[in-house]
mmCIF file of C-alpha atoms in Angstrom:
data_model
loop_
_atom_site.group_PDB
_atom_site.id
_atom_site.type_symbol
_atom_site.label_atom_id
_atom_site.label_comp_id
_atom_site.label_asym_id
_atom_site.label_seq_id
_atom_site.Cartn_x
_atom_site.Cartn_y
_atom_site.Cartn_z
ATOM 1 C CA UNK A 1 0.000 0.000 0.000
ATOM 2 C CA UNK A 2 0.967 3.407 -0.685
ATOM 3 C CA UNK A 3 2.371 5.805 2.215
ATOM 4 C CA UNK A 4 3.381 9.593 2.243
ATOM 5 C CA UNK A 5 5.507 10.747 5.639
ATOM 6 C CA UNK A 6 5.771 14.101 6.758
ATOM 7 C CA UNK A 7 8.326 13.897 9.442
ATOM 8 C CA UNK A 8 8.204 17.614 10.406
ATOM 9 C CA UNK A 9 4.733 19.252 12.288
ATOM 10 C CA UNK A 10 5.939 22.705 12.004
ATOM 11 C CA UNK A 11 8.066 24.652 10.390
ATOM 12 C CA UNK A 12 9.439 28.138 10.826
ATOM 13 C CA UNK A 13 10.767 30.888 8.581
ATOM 14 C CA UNK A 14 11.008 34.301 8.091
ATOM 15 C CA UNK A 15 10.259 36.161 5.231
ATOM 16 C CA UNK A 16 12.116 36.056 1.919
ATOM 17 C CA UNK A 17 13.510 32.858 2.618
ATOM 18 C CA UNK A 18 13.412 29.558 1.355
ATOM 19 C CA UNK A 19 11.926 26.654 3.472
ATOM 20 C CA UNK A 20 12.167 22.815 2.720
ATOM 21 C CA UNK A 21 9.335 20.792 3.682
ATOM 22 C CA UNK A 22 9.613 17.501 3.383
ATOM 23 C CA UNK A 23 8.081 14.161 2.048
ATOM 24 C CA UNK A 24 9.428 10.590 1.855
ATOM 25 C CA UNK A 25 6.400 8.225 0.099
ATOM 26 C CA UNK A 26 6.277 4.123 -0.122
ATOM 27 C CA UNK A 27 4.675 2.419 -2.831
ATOM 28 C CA UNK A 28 5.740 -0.443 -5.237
ATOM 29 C CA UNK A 29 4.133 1.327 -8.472
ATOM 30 C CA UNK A 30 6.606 1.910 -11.096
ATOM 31 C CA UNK A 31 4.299 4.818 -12.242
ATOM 32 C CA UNK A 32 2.841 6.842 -9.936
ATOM 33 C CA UNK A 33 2.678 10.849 -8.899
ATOM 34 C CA UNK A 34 3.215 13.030 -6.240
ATOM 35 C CA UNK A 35 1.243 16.294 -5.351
ATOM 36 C CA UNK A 36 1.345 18.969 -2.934
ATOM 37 C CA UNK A 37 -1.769 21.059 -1.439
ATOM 38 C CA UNK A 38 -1.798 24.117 0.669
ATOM 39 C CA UNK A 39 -4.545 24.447 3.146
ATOM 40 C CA UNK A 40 -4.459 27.638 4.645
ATOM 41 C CA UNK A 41 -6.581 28.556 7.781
ATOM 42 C CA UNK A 42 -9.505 29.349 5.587
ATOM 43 C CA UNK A 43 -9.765 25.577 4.827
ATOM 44 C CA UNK A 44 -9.415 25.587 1.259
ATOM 45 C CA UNK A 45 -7.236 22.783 -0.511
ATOM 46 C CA UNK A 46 -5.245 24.376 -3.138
ATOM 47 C CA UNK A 47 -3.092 22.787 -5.439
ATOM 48 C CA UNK A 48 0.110 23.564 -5.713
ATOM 49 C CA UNK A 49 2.300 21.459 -7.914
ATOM 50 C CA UNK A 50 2.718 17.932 -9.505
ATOM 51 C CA UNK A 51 5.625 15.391 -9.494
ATOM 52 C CA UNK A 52 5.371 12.701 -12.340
ATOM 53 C CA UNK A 53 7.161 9.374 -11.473
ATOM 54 C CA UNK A 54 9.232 9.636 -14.916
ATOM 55 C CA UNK A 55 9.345 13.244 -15.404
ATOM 56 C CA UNK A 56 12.962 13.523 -15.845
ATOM 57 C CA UNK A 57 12.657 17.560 -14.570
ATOM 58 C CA UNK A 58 12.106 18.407 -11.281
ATOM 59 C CA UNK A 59 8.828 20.618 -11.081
ATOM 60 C CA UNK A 60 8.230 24.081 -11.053
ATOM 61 C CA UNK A 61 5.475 26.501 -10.524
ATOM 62 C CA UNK A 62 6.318 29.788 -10.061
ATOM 63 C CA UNK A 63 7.515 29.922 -6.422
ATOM 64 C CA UNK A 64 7.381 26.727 -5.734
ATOM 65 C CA UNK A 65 9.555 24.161 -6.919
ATOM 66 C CA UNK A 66 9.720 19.990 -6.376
ATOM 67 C CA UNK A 67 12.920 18.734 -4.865
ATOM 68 C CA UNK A 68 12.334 15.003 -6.507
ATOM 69 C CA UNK A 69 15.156 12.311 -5.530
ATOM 70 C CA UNK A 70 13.518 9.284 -6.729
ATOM 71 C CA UNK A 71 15.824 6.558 -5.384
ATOM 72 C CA UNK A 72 15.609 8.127 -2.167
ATOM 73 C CA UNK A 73 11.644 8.136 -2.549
ATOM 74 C CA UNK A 74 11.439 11.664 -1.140
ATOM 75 C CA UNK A 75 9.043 14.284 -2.982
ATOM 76 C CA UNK A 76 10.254 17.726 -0.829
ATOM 77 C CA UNK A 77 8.577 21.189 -1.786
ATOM 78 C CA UNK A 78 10.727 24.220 -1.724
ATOM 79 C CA UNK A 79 9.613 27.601 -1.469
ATOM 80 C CA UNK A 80 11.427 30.086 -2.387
ATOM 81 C CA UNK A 81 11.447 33.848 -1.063
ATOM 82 C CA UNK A 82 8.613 33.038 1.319
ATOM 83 C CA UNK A 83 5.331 35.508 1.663
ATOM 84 C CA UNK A 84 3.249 35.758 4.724
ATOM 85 C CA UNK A 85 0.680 34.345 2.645
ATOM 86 C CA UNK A 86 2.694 31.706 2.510
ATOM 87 C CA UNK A 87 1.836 30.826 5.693
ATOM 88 C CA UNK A 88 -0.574 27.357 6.189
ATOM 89 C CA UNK A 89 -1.220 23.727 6.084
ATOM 90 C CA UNK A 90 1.331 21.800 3.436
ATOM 91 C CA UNK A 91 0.352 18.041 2.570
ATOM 92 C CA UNK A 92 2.147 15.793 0.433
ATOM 93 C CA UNK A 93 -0.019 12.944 -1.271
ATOM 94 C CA UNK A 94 0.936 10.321 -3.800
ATOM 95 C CA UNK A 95 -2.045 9.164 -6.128
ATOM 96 C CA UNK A 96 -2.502 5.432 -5.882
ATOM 97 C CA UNK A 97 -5.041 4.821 -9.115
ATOM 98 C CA UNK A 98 -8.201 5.835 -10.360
ATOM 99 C CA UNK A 99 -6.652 8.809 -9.105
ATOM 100 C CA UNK A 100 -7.086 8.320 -5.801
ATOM 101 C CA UNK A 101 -4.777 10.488 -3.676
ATOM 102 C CA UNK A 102 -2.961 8.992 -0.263
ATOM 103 C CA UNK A 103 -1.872 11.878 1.616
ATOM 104 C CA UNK A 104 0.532 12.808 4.684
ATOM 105 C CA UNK A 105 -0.450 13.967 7.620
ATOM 106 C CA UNK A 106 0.732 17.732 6.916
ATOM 107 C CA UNK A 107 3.557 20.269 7.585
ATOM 108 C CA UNK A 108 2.007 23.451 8.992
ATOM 109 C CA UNK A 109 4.495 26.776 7.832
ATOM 110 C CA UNK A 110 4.348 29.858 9.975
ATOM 111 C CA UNK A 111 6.063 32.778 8.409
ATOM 112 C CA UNK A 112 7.455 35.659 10.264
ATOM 113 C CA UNK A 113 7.867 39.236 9.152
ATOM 114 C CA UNK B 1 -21.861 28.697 -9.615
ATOM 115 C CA UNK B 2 -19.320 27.156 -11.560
ATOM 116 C CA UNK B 3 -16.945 24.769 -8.847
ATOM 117 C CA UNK B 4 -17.081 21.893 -6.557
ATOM 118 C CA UNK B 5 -19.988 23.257 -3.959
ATOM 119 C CA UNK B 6 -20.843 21.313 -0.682
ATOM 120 C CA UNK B 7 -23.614 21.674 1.445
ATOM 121 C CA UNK B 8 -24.031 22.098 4.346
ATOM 122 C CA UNK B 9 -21.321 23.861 5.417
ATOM 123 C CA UNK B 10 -21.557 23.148 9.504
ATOM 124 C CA UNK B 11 -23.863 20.225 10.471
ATOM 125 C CA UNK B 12 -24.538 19.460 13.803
ATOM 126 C CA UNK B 13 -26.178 16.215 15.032
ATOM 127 C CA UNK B 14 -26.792 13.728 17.099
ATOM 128 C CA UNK B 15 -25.306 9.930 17.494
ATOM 129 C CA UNK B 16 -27.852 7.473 15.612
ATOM 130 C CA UNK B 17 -29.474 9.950 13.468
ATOM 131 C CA UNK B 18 -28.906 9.508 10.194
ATOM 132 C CA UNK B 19 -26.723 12.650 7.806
ATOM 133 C CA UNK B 20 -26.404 13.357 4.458
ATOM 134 C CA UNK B 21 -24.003 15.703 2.991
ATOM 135 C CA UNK B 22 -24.308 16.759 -0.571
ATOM 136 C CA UNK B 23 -21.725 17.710 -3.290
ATOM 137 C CA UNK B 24 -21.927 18.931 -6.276
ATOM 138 C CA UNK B 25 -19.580 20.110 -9.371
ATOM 139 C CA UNK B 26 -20.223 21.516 -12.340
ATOM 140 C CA UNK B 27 -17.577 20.611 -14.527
ATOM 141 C CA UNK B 28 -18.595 16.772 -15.612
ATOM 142 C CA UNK B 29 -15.369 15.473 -14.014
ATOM 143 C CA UNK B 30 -15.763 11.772 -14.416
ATOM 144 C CA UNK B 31 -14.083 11.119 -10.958
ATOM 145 C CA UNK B 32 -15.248 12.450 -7.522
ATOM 146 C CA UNK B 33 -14.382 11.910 -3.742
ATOM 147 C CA UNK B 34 -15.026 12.104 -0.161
ATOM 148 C CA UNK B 35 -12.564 12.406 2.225
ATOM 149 C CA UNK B 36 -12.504 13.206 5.969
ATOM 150 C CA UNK B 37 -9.913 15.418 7.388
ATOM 151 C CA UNK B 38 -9.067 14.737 11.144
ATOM 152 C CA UNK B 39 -5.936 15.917 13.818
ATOM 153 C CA UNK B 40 -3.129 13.814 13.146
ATOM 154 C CA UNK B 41 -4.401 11.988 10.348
ATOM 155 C CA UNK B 42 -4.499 14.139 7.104
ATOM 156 C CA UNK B 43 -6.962 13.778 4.940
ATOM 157 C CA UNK B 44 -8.616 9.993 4.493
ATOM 158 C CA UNK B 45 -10.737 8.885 1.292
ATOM 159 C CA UNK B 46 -13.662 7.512 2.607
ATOM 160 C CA UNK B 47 -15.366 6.787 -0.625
ATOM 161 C CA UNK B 48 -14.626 7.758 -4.538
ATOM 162 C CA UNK B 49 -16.332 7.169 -8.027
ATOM 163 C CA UNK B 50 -15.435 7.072 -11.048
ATOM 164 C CA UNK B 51 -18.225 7.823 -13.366
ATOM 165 C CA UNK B 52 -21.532 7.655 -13.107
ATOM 166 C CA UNK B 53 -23.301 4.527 -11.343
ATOM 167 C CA UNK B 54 -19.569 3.655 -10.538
ATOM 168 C CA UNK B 55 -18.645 3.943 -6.524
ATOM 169 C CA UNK B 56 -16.386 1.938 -4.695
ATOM 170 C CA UNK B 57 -14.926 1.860 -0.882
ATOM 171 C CA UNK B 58 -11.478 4.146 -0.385
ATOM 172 C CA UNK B 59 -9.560 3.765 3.092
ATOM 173 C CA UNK B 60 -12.018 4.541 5.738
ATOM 174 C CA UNK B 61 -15.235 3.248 4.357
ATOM 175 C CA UNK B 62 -17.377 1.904 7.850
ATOM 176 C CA UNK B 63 -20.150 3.646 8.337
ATOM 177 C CA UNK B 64 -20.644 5.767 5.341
ATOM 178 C CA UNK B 65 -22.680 5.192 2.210
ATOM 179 C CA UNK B 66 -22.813 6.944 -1.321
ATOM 180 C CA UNK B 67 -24.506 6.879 -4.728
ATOM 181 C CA UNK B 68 -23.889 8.811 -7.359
ATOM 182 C CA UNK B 69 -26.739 8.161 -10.142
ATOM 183 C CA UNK B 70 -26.160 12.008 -11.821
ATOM 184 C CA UNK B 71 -22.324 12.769 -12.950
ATOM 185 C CA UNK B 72 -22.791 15.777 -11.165
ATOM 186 C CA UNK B 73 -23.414 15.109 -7.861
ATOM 187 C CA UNK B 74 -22.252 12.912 -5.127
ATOM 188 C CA UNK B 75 -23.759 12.648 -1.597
ATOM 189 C CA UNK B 76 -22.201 11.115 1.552
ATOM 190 C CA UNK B 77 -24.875 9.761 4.099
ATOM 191 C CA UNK B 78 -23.861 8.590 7.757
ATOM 192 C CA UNK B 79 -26.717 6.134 8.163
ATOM 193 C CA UNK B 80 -26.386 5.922 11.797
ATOM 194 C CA UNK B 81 -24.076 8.817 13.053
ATOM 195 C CA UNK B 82 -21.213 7.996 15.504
ATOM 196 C CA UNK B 83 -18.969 10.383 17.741
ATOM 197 C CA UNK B 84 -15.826 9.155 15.761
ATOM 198 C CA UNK B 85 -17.675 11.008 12.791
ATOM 199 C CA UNK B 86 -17.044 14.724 13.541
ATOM 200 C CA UNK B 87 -15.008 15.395 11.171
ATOM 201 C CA UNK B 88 -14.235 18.086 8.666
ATOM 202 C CA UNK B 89 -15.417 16.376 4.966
ATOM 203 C CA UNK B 90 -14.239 17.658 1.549
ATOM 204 C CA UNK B 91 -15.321 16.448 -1.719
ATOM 205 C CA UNK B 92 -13.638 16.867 -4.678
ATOM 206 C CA UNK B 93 -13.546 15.864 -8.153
ATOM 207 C CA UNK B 94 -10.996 15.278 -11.065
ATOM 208 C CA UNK B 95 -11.118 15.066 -15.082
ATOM 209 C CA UNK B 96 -10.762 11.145 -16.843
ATOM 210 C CA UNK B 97 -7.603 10.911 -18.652
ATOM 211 C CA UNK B 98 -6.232 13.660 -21.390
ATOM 212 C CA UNK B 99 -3.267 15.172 -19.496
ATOM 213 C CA UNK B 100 -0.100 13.668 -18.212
ATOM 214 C CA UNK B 101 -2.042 13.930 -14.188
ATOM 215 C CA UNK B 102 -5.631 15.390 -13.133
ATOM 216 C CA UNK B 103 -5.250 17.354 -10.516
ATOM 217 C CA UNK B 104 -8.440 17.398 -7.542
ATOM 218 C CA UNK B 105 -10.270 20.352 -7.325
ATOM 219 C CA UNK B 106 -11.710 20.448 -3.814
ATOM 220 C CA UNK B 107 -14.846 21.485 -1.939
ATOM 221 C CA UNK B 108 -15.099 24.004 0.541
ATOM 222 C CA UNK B 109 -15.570 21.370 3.251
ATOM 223 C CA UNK B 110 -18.357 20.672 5.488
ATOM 224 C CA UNK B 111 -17.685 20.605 9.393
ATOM 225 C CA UNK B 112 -19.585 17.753 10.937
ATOM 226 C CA UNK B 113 -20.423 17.708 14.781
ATOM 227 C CA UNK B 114 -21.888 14.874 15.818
ATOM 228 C CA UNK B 115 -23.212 14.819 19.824
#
């Protein structure tokens, strides 16, 4: 079965700088992708960017980018020059078929000013 | 409005009594899903379908039915409402096929109190 891990609860960082958030994932798919949402306290799930199991490139969308080390199984978004905006709820999730999405249990980013 | 729309929005209840929550999209995604969001867990699928007529059980299933006989619209009942249910619930629904992944567009949620 398919398994996303978020090792860190919170994470702190100030404004207009990066921050790493982690994600390590299990399955025994050959193909398979990875996705990151941002819940922010509003509640909303917002996509944010998309990993494909054989894209050779990591991805990018705008600030964020997808730090993808395969043989390592780890899927870790990077923002770069962080808003306050930016801070909220971060989940990882790996899509298992049928498009069904398996997700962590969340990295919640405060930013300070 | 054009979206992924549940309602209610806050639903509070009582333990046996029996809950429906509604979603609805307005895109003809082939796909839609339930999921419940608690502390510590992330977000769970309870229940997803594929099409039309097409449902079938996701993680967390106990306790929960659905149908989905429009494309549009897929409710979630709790036939007999438990304490374990409170819960926030999103829906959300994706495209069949035609790009390289299909993102889910979610619901606003519905927060779900049961006494």
């Amino acid at each position: 079965a398919q398994k996303i891990t978020q090792t860190q609860p919170g994470m702190f960082v100030q404004e207009k700088e990066a921050v790493t958030l982690d994600c390590t994932y299990d399955t025994s798919d050959q193909s398979y992708g990875l996705f990151w949402y941002k819940q922010p306290s509003s509640g909303e799930m917002i996509f944010l960017i998309y990993q494909g199991s054989y894209d050779e490139q990591n991805a990018t969308e705008g600030r964020y980018s997808l730090n993808f080390q395969k043989a390592r199984k780890s899927a870790n978004l990077v923002i770069s020059a962080s808003q306050l905006g930016d801070s909220a709820m971060y989940f990882c999730a790996i899509e298992t078929g049928f498009q069904k999405l398996v997700f962590g249990t969340g990295t919640r980013l405060l930013v300070s000013p | 409005d054009a979206g992924i729309t549940q309602s209610p929005r806050y639903k509070i209840t009582e333990t046996g009594r029996q809950v429906t929550l509604m979603c609805h999209q307005t895109w003809s995604h082939s796909y839609m899903f339930w999921y419940r969001q608690d502390l510590g867990h992330g977000l769970r699928l309870i229940y997803y379908s594929a099409a039309a007529d097409i449902t079938d059980k996701g993680e967390v299933p106990d306790g929960y039915v659905v149908s989905r006989s429009k494309t549009e619209n897929f409710p979630l009942t709790l036939e007999s409402a438990t304490r374990s249910q409170t819960s926030v619930y999103f829906c959300a629904s994706s495209e069949s096929g035609g790009s390289s992944y299909n993102e889910q567009f979610f619901g606003p949620g519905t927060r779900l109190t049961v006494l």
